[in-house]
JSON list of C-alpha atoms in Angstrom, two decimals:
[
{"chain": "T", "resi": 1, "resn": "MET", "atom": "CA", "xyz": [103.05, 147.10, 9.69]},
{"chain": "T", "resi": 2, "resn": "ASN", "atom": "CA", "xyz": [103.75, 148.04, 13.08]},
{"chain": "T", "resi": 3, "resn": "THR", "atom": "CA", "xyz": [99.59, 147.42, 14.67]},
{"chain": "T", "resi": 4, "resn": "VAL", "atom": "CA", "xyz": [97.02, 144.58, 13.76]},
{"chain": "T", "resi": 5, "resn": "THR", "atom": "CA", "xyz": [93.91, 144.59, 14.61]},
{"chain": "T", "resi": 6, "resn": "LEU", "atom": "CA", "xyz": [91.94, 141.52, 16.07]},
{"chain": "T", "resi": 7, "resn": "THR", "atom": "CA", "xyz": [88.24, 142.13, 14.70]},
{"chain": "T", "resi": 8, "resn": "SER", "atom": "CA", "xyz": [85.18, 140.09, 16.25]},
{"chain": "T", "resi": 9, "resn": "GLN", "atom": "CA", "xyz": [85.04, 137.91, 13.86]},
{"chain": "T", "resi": 10, "resn": "GLY", "atom": "CA", "xyz": [88.51, 136.42, 14.37]},
{"chain": "T", "resi": 11, "resn": "ILE", "atom": "CA", "xyz": [90.63, 138.39, 11.52]},
{"chain": "T", "resi": 12, "resn": "LEU", "atom": "CA", "xyz": [93.36, 140.21, 11.49]},
{"chain": "T", "resi": 13, "resn": "LEU", "atom": "CA", "xyz": [93.95, 143.74, 10.29]},
{"chain": "T", "resi": 14, "resn": "ALA", "atom": "CA", "xyz": [96.83, 145.13, 8.82]},
{"chain": "T", "resi": 15, "resn": "ASP", "atom": "CA", "xyz": [96.59, 148.87, 7.17]},
{"chain": "T", "resi": 16, "resn": "ASP", "atom": "CA", "xyz": [92.67, 148.75, 7.46]},
{"chain": "T", "resi": 17, "resn": "ARG", "atom": "CA", "xyz": [93.37, 145.70, 4.85]},
{"chain": "T", "resi": 18, "resn": "PRO", "atom": "CA", "xyz": [92.89, 141.48, 6.01]},
{"chain": "T", "resi": 19, "resn": "VAL", "atom": "CA", "xyz": [95.95, 139.01, 6.79]},
{"chain": "T", "resi": 20, "resn": "GLU", "atom": "CA", "xyz": [96.16, 137.04, 3.83]},
{"chain": "T", "resi": 21, "resn": "GLY", "atom": "CA", "xyz": [97.56, 133.67, 4.22]},
{"chain": "T", "resi": 22, "resn": "LEU", "atom": "CA", "xyz": [100.56, 132.88, 6.76]},
{"chain": "T", "resi": 23, "resn": "PRO", "atom": "CA", "xyz": [99.74, 135.52, 9.86]},
{"chain": "T", "resi": 24, "resn": "LEU", "atom": "CA", "xyz": [103.70, 134.66, 11.46]},
{"chain": "T", "resi": 25, "resn": "ALA", "atom": "CA", "xyz": [105.09, 137.50, 10.69]},
{"chain": "T", "resi": 26, "resn": "CYS", "atom": "CA", "xyz": [102.67, 139.53, 12.96]},
{"chain": "T", "resi": 27, "resn": "LEU", "atom": "CA", "xyz": [103.21, 137.81, 15.95]},
{"chain": "T", "resi": 28, "resn": "GLY", "atom": "CA", "xyz": [105.50, 139.97, 17.18]},
{"chain": "T", "resi": 29, "resn": "VAL", "atom": "CA", "xyz": [103.77, 143.01, 15.97]},
{"chain": "T", "resi": 30, "resn": "GLN", "atom": "CA", "xyz": [101.34, 145.23, 18.74]},
{"chain": "T", "resi": 31, "resn": "VAL", "atom": "CA", "xyz": [98.11, 143.71, 18.85]},
{"chain": "T", "resi": 32, "resn": "CYS", "atom": "CA", "xyz": [95.23, 146.08, 18.72]},
{"chain": "T", "resi": 33, "resn": "LEU", "atom": "CA", "xyz": [91.58, 144.69, 20.12]},
{"chain": "T", "resi": 34, "resn": "ALA", "atom": "CA", "xyz": [88.64, 145.78, 18.03]},
{"chain": "T", "resi": 35, "resn": "ASP", "atom": "CA", "xyz": [85.59, 147.57, 20.75]},
{"chain": "T", "resi": 36, "resn": "ASP", "atom": "CA", "xyz": [83.34, 144.17, 20.16]},
{"chain": "T", "resi": 37, "resn": "CYS", "atom": "CA", "xyz": [86.46, 141.78, 20.31]},
{"chain": "T", "resi": 38, "resn": "THR", "atom": "CA", "xyz": [85.65, 139.13, 23.01]},
{"chain": "T", "resi": 39, "resn": "LEU", "atom": "CA", "xyz": [86.97, 135.27, 23.47]},
{"chain": "T", "resi": 40, "resn": "ARG", "atom": "CA", "xyz": [85.45, 133.86, 20.92]},
{"chain": "T", "resi": 41, "resn": "SER", "atom": "CA", "xyz": [86.73, 136.40, 18.46]},
{"chain": "T", "resi": 42, "resn": "TYR", "atom": "CA", "xyz": [90.27, 135.04, 19.99]},
{"chain": "T", "resi": 43, "resn": "PHE", "atom": "CA", "xyz": [89.23, 131.39, 18.82]},
{"chain": "T", "resi": 44, "resn": "ARG", "atom": "CA", "xyz": [87.82, 132.44, 15.77]},
{"chain": "T", "resi": 45, "resn": "LEU", "atom": "CA", "xyz": [91.27, 133.98, 15.10]},
{"chain": "T", "resi": 46, "resn": "ILE", "atom": "CA", "xyz": [92.81, 130.69, 15.18]},
{"chain": "T", "resi": 47, "resn": "GLU", "atom": "CA", "xyz": [90.05, 129.15, 13.08]},
{"chain": "T", "resi": 48, "resn": "THR", "atom": "CA", "xyz": [90.49, 131.62, 10.71]},
{"chain": "T", "resi": 49, "resn": "TYR", "atom": "CA", "xyz": [94.43, 130.81, 11.11]},
{"chain": "T", "resi": 50, "resn": "PRO", "atom": "CA", "xyz": [94.90, 127.62, 11.56]},
{"chain": "T", "resi": 51, "resn": "LEU", "atom": "CA", "xyz": [98.66, 127.45, 11.93]},
{"chain": "T", "resi": 52, "resn": "LEU", "atom": "CA", "xyz": [98.56, 129.60, 15.18]},
{"chain": "T", "resi": 53, "resn": "SER", "atom": "CA", "xyz": [97.21, 126.54, 17.02]},
{"chain": "T", "resi": 54, "resn": "GLU", "atom": "CA", "xyz": [100.71, 125.29, 16.48]},
{"chain": "T", "resi": 55, "resn": "LEU", "atom": "CA", "xyz": [101.82, 127.66, 19.40]},
{"chain": "T", "resi": 56, "resn": "ASN", "atom": "CA", "xyz": [101.16, 126.05, 22.05]},
{"chain": "T", "resi": 57, "resn": "PRO", "atom": "CA", "xyz": [99.91, 122.13, 22.64]},
{"chain": "T", "resi": 58, "resn": "PHE", "atom": "CA", "xyz": [96.81, 123.31, 24.71]},
{"chain": "T", "resi": 59, "resn": "PHE", "atom": "CA", "xyz": [95.04, 124.64, 22.18]},
{"chain": "T", "resi": 60, "resn": "GLU", "atom": "CA", "xyz": [93.58, 120.93, 20.91]},
{"chain": "T", "resi": 61, "resn": "ALA", "atom": "CA", "xyz": [92.11, 120.66, 24.08]},
{"chain": "T", "resi": 62, "resn": "SER", "atom": "CA", "xyz": [90.47, 124.44, 23.73]},
{"chain": "T", "resi": 63, "resn": "LEU", "atom": "CA", "xyz": [89.18, 124.54, 20.37]},
{"chain": "T", "resi": 64, "resn": "GLU", "atom": "CA", "xyz": [87.34, 120.73, 21.21]},
{"chain": "T", "resi": 65, "resn": "GLN", "atom": "CA", "xyz": [85.85, 122.65, 24.74]},
{"chain": "T", "resi": 66, "resn": "TYR", "atom": "CA", "xyz": [85.25, 126.00, 22.16]},
{"chain": "T", "resi": 67, "resn": "ARG", "atom": "CA", "xyz": [83.22, 123.95, 20.06]},
{"chain": "T", "resi": 68, "resn": "GLN", "atom": "CA", "xyz": [81.27, 122.03, 22.30]},
{"chain": "T", "resi": 69, "resn": "SER", "atom": "CA", "xyz": [80.00, 125.43, 23.39]},
{"chain": "T", "resi": 70, "resn": "PRO", "atom": "CA", "xyz": [76.82, 127.31, 22.41]},
{"chain": "T", "resi": 71, "resn": "SER", "atom": "CA", "xyz": [77.19, 129.67, 19.29]},
{"chain": "T", "resi": 72, "resn": "SER", "atom": "CA", "xyz": [76.06, 132.52, 21.44]},
{"chain": "T", "resi": 73, "resn": "GLY", "atom": "CA", "xyz": [74.99, 133.86, 24.35]},
{"chain": "T", "resi": 74, "resn": "CYS", "atom": "CA", "xyz": [77.56, 132.61, 26.62]},
{"chain": "T", "resi": 75, "resn": "MET", "atom": "CA", "xyz": [77.81, 135.13, 29.57]},
{"chain": "T", "resi": 76, "resn": "GLU", "atom": "CA", "xyz": [78.47, 134.89, 32.96]},
{"chain": "T", "resi": 77, "resn": "PRO", "atom": "CA", "xyz": [76.80, 138.42, 34.67]},
{"chain": "T", "resi": 78, "resn": "SER", "atom": "CA", "xyz": [78.60, 138.69, 37.79]},
{"chain": "T", "resi": 79, "resn": "LEU", "atom": "CA", "xyz": [81.53, 139.99, 35.40]},
{"chain": "T", "resi": 80, "resn": "SER", "atom": "CA", "xyz": [81.81, 142.87, 33.04]},
{"chain": "T", "resi": 81, "resn": "HIS", "atom": "CA", "xyz": [84.71, 141.82, 31.06]},
{"chain": "T", "resi": 82, "resn": "LEU", "atom": "CA", "xyz": [87.51, 139.65, 30.45]},
{"chain": "T", "resi": 83, "resn": "LEU", "atom": "CA", "xyz": [90.83, 141.65, 31.55]},
{"chain": "T", "resi": 84, "resn": "LEU", "atom": "CA", "xyz": [94.37, 140.54, 30.13]},
{"chain": "T", "resi": 85, "resn": "THR", "atom": "CA", "xyz": [97.23, 141.96, 32.42]},
{"chain": "T", "resi": 86, "resn": "LYS", "atom": "CA", "xyz": [101.67, 141.58, 32.27]},
{"chain": "T", "resi": 87, "resn": "THR", "atom": "CA", "xyz": [102.72, 141.41, 35.24]},
{"chain": "T", "resi": 88, "resn": "VAL", "atom": "CA", "xyz": [106.82, 142.58, 35.68]},
{"chain": "T", "resi": 89, "resn": "GLU", "atom": "CA", "xyz": [108.23, 141.48, 38.78]},
{"chain": "T", "resi": 90, "resn": "MET", "atom": "CA", "xyz": [111.50, 142.10, 39.95]},
{"chain": "T", "resi": 91, "resn": "ILE", "atom": "CA", "xyz": [112.54, 139.70, 43.72]},
{"chain": "T", "resi": 92, "resn": "GLY", "atom": "CA", "xyz": [114.87, 139.72, 46.23]},
{"chain": "T", "resi": 93, "resn": "PHE", "atom": "CA", "xyz": [116.60, 142.89, 46.51]},
{"chain": "T", "resi": 94, "resn": "PRO", "atom": "CA", "xyz": [118.28, 142.36, 48.98]},
{"chain": "T", "resi": 95, "resn": "GLY", "atom": "CA", "xyz": [119.93, 139.34, 48.21]},
{"chain": "T", "resi": 96, "resn": "LYS", "atom": "CA", "xyz": [119.74, 137.54, 44.52]},
{"chain": "T", "resi": 97, "resn": "PRO", "atom": "CA", "xyz": [117.74, 139.03, 42.58]},
{"chain": "T", "resi": 98, "resn": "ARG", "atom": "CA", "xyz": [115.56, 137.78, 40.00]},
{"chain": "T", "resi": 99, "resn": "VAL", "atom": "CA", "xyz": [112.98, 139.23, 37.53]},
{"chain": "T", "resi": 100, "resn": "GLU", "atom": "CA", "xyz": [109.50, 137.04, 36.56]},
{"chain": "T", "resi": 101, "resn": "ILE", "atom": "CA", "xyz": [107.06, 138.44, 33.68]},
{"chain": "T", "resi": 102, "resn": "TYR", "atom": "CA", "xyz": [103.95, 136.81, 32.95]},
{"chain": "T", "resi": 103, "resn": "HIS", "atom": "CA", "xyz": [100.47, 137.11, 31.68]},
{"chain": "T", "resi": 104, "resn": "SER", "atom": "CA", "xyz": [96.82, 136.74, 33.20]},
{"chain": "T", "resi": 105, "resn": "LEU", "atom": "CA", "xyz": [93.70, 136.72, 32.27]},
{"chain": "T", "resi": 106, "resn": "TYR", "atom": "CA", "xyz": [91.17, 137.43, 35.00]},
{"chain": "T", "resi": 107, "resn": "GLY", "atom": "CA", "xyz": [87.97, 138.27, 34.84]},
{"chain": "T", "resi": 108, "resn": "VAL", "atom": "CA", "xyz": [86.56, 141.95, 36.00]},
{"chain": "T", "resi": 109, "resn": "HIS", "atom": "CA", "xyz": [83.72, 142.13, 38.52]},
{"chain": "T", "resi": 110, "resn": "GLU", "atom": "CA", "xyz": [82.22, 145.39, 40.03]},
{"chain": "T", "resi": 111, "resn": "LYS", "atom": "CA", "xyz": [84.98, 144.28, 43.26]},
{"chain": "T", "resi": 112, "resn": "GLY", "atom": "CA", "xyz": [88.03, 143.89, 41.34]},
{"chain": "T", "resi": 113, "resn": "LEU", "atom": "CA", "xyz": [89.34, 140.52, 39.74]},
{"chain": "T", "resi": 114, "resn": "LEU", "atom": "CA", "xyz": [88.62, 136.96, 39.94]},
{"chain": "T", "resi": 115, "resn": "GLU", "atom": "CA", "xyz": [90.48, 134.14, 38.61]},
{"chain": "T", "resi": 116, "resn": "ILE", "atom": "CA", "xyz": [88.82, 133.33, 34.77]},
{"chain": "T", "resi": 117, "resn": "LYS", "atom": "CA", "xyz": [89.38, 129.07, 35.82]},
{"chain": "T", "resi": 118, "resn": "GLU", "atom": "CA", "xyz": [86.51, 129.80, 38.16]},
{"chain": "T", "resi": 119, "resn": "PHE", "atom": "CA", "xyz": [84.38, 129.90, 35.21]},
{"chain": "T", "resi": 120, "resn": "PRO", "atom": "CA", "xyz": [83.07, 127.38, 33.05]},
{"chain": "T", "resi": 121, "resn": "LEU", "atom": "CA", "xyz": [84.88, 128.51, 29.49]},
{"chain": "T", "resi": 122, "resn": "GLU", "atom": "CA", "xyz": [80.97, 128.36, 28.13]},
{"chain": "T", "resi": 123, "resn": "THR", "atom": "CA", "xyz": [80.00, 130.72, 30.43]},
{"chain": "T", "resi": 124, "resn": "ILE", "atom": "CA", "xyz": [82.75, 133.29, 29.27]},
{"chain": "T", "resi": 125, "resn": "LEU", "atom": "CA", "xyz": [82.63, 133.45, 25.60]},
{"chain": "T", "resi": 126, "resn": "ASP", "atom": "CA", "xyz": [81.09, 135.88, 24.54]},
{"chain": "T", "resi": 127, "resn": "MET", "atom": "CA", "xyz": [82.42, 138.49, 27.60]},
{"chain": "T", "resi": 128, "resn": "PRO", "atom": "CA", "xyz": [84.46, 141.55, 25.63]},
{"chain": "T", "resi": 129, "resn": "LEU", "atom": "CA", "xyz": [87.90, 141.38, 26.02]},
{"chain": "T", "resi": 130, "resn": "LYS", "atom": "CA", "xyz": [90.38, 144.34, 26.85]},
{"chain": "T", "resi": 131, "resn": "LEU", "atom": "CA", "xyz": [94.33, 144.04, 27.34]},
{"chain": "T", "resi": 132, "resn": "GLY", "atom": "CA", "xyz": [95.17, 146.11, 30.59]},
{"chain": "T", "resi": 133, "resn": "LYS", "atom": "CA", "xyz": [98.24, 147.31, 31.84]},
{"chain": "T", "resi": 134, "resn": "LEU", "atom": "CA", "xyz": [101.49, 146.70, 33.36]},
{"chain": "T", "resi": 135, "resn": "LYS", "atom": "CA", "xyz": [101.86, 146.48, 36.32]},
{"chain": "T", "resi": 136, "resn": "HIS", "atom": "CA", "xyz": [105.47, 146.41, 37.49]},
{"chain": "T", "resi": 137, "resn": "ILE", "atom": "CA", "xyz": [105.95, 144.99, 41.37]},
{"chain": "T", "resi": 138, "resn": "VAL", "atom": "CA", "xyz": [109.42, 145.72, 42.92]},
{"chain": "T", "resi": 139, "resn": "PHE", "atom": "CA", "xyz": [109.59, 143.08, 46.29]},
{"chain": "T", "resi": 140, "resn": "GLY", "atom": "CA", "xyz": [112.31, 144.11, 48.25]},
{"chain": "T", "resi": 141, "resn": "ASP", "atom": "CA", "xyz": [112.61, 145.34, 51.90]},
{"chain": "T", "resi": 142, "resn": "LYS", "atom": "CA", "xyz": [109.24, 146.92, 50.71]},
{"chain": "T", "resi": 143, "resn": "VAL", "atom": "CA", "xyz": [106.71, 146.11, 47.85]},
{"chain": "T", "resi": 144, "resn": "ASP", "atom": "CA", "xyz": [106.30, 148.58, 45.30]},
{"chain": "T", "resi": 145, "resn": "LEU", "atom": "CA", "xyz": [103.53, 148.10, 43.04]},
{"chain": "T", "resi": 146, "resn": "PHE", "atom": "CA", "xyz": [103.56, 150.86, 39.36]},
{"chain": "T", "resi": 147, "resn": "GLU", "atom": "CA", "xyz": [100.68, 150.76, 36.33]},
{"chain": "T", "resi": 148, "resn": "PHE", "atom": "CA", "xyz": [102.21, 151.61, 33.19]},
{"chain": "T", "resi": 149, "resn": "ASP", "atom": "CA", "xyz": [100.53, 151.82, 29.78]},
{"chain": "T", "resi": 150, "resn": "THR", "atom": "CA", "xyz": [102.12, 149.12, 27.54]},
{"chain": "T", "resi": 151, "resn": "VAL", "atom": "CA", "xyz": [101.77, 147.23, 24.47]},
{"chain": "T", "resi": 152, "resn": "PHE", "atom": "CA", "xyz": [100.55, 143.32, 24.36]},
{"chain": "T", "resi": 153, "resn": "THR", "atom": "CA", "xyz": [102.12, 141.74, 20.85]},
{"chain": "T", "resi": 154, "resn": "LEU", "atom": "CA", "xyz": [100.17, 138.96, 18.58]},
{"chain": "T", "resi": 155, "resn": "PHE", "atom": "CA", "xyz": [102.30, 135.96, 19.98]},
{"chain": "T", "resi": 156, "resn": "GLU", "atom": "CA", "xyz": [101.68, 137.10, 23.41]},
{"chain": "T", "resi": 157, "resn": "VAL", "atom": "CA", "xyz": [97.80, 137.32, 23.54]},
{"chain": "T", "resi": 158, "resn": "ILE", "atom": "CA", "xyz": [97.44, 134.42, 21.15]},
{"chain": "T", "resi": 159, "resn": "ASP", "atom": "CA", "xyz": [99.78, 132.56, 24.58]},
{"chain": "T", "resi": 160, "resn": "ALA", "atom": "CA", "xyz": [98.91, 134.04, 27.25]},
{"chain": "T", "resi": 161, "resn": "ILE", "atom": "CA", "xyz": [95.00, 133.00, 26.82]},
{"chain": "T", "resi": 162, "resn": "VAL", "atom": "CA", "xyz": [95.68, 129.94, 25.97]},
{"chain": "T", "resi": 163, "resn": "TRP", "atom": "CA", "xyz": [98.24, 129.59, 29.35]},
{"chain": "T", "resi": 164, "resn": "GLU", "atom": "CA", "xyz": [95.32, 131.30, 31.36]},
{"chain": "T", "resi": 165, "resn": "LEU", "atom": "CA", "xyz": [92.76, 128.38, 29.16]},
{"chain": "T", "resi": 166, "resn": "SER", "atom": "CA", "xyz": [94.56, 125.54, 29.79]},
{"chain": "T", "resi": 167, "resn": "PHE", "atom": "CA", "xyz": [93.27, 125.67, 33.56]},
{"chain": "T", "resi": 168, "resn": "HIS", "atom": "CA", "xyz": [89.67, 125.02, 32.51]},
{"chain": "T", "resi": 169, "resn": "GLY", "atom": "CA", "xyz": [89.12, 121.79, 33.75]},
{"chain": "T", "resi": 170, "resn": "THR", "atom": "CA", "xyz": [90.92, 121.28, 36.24]},
{"chain": "T", "resi": 171, "resn": "LEU", "atom": "CA", "xyz": [88.74, 121.13, 39.24]},
{"chain": "T", "resi": 172, "resn": "LEU", "atom": "CA", "xyz": [86.34, 118.87, 37.79]},
{"chain": "T", "resi": 173, "resn": "ALA", "atom": "CA", "xyz": [88.73, 116.79, 36.88]},
{"chain": "T", "resi": 174, "resn": "CYS", "atom": "CA", "xyz": [89.31, 117.22, 40.61]},
{"chain": "T", "resi": 175, "resn": "GLU", "atom": "CA", "xyz": [85.92, 115.75, 41.31]},
{"chain": "T", "resi": 176, "resn": "ILE", "atom": "CA", "xyz": [85.81, 112.78, 38.89]},
{"chain": "T", "resi": 177, "resn": "ARG", "atom": "CA", "xyz": [88.69, 111.14, 40.65]},
{"chain": "T", "resi": 178, "resn": "ARG", "atom": "CA", "xyz": [86.91, 111.95, 43.99]}
]
């Protein structure tokens, strides 16, 4: 089992068969998304395999928000799809160099990428979800940017998306305090 596929129904397939029982053995495996995968598929994955929700403390709030959303039609008309990216930044050369690796989830707009925290969850749940390329950025005397095809593990997808969703509601929370 070198890859697993996430279906739109939130089922993991390995060798065209559903992964049954504990999905932990799949966490380090490359994940592919079915063509009809959406952000809702991601939440269905967590509901199908509840043990995965223990990977990150932000799941409780995100799942609650998901469950309060409409069961369909959650589309943001200004976006074509959601894109999960991976970035590797090499920083500080010359000087004391360091490497930072992180993931980001964006809404894809005709003019570029938009942060998803600007959109309520109930407006993006049924948006198609796609995996992007790796951006390699080298900061130094000048900035170099390269893009590469890459793979994402199941763990990276699960953790990166819930991390990005943890910023949902921060704008509302700020408004309530005023």
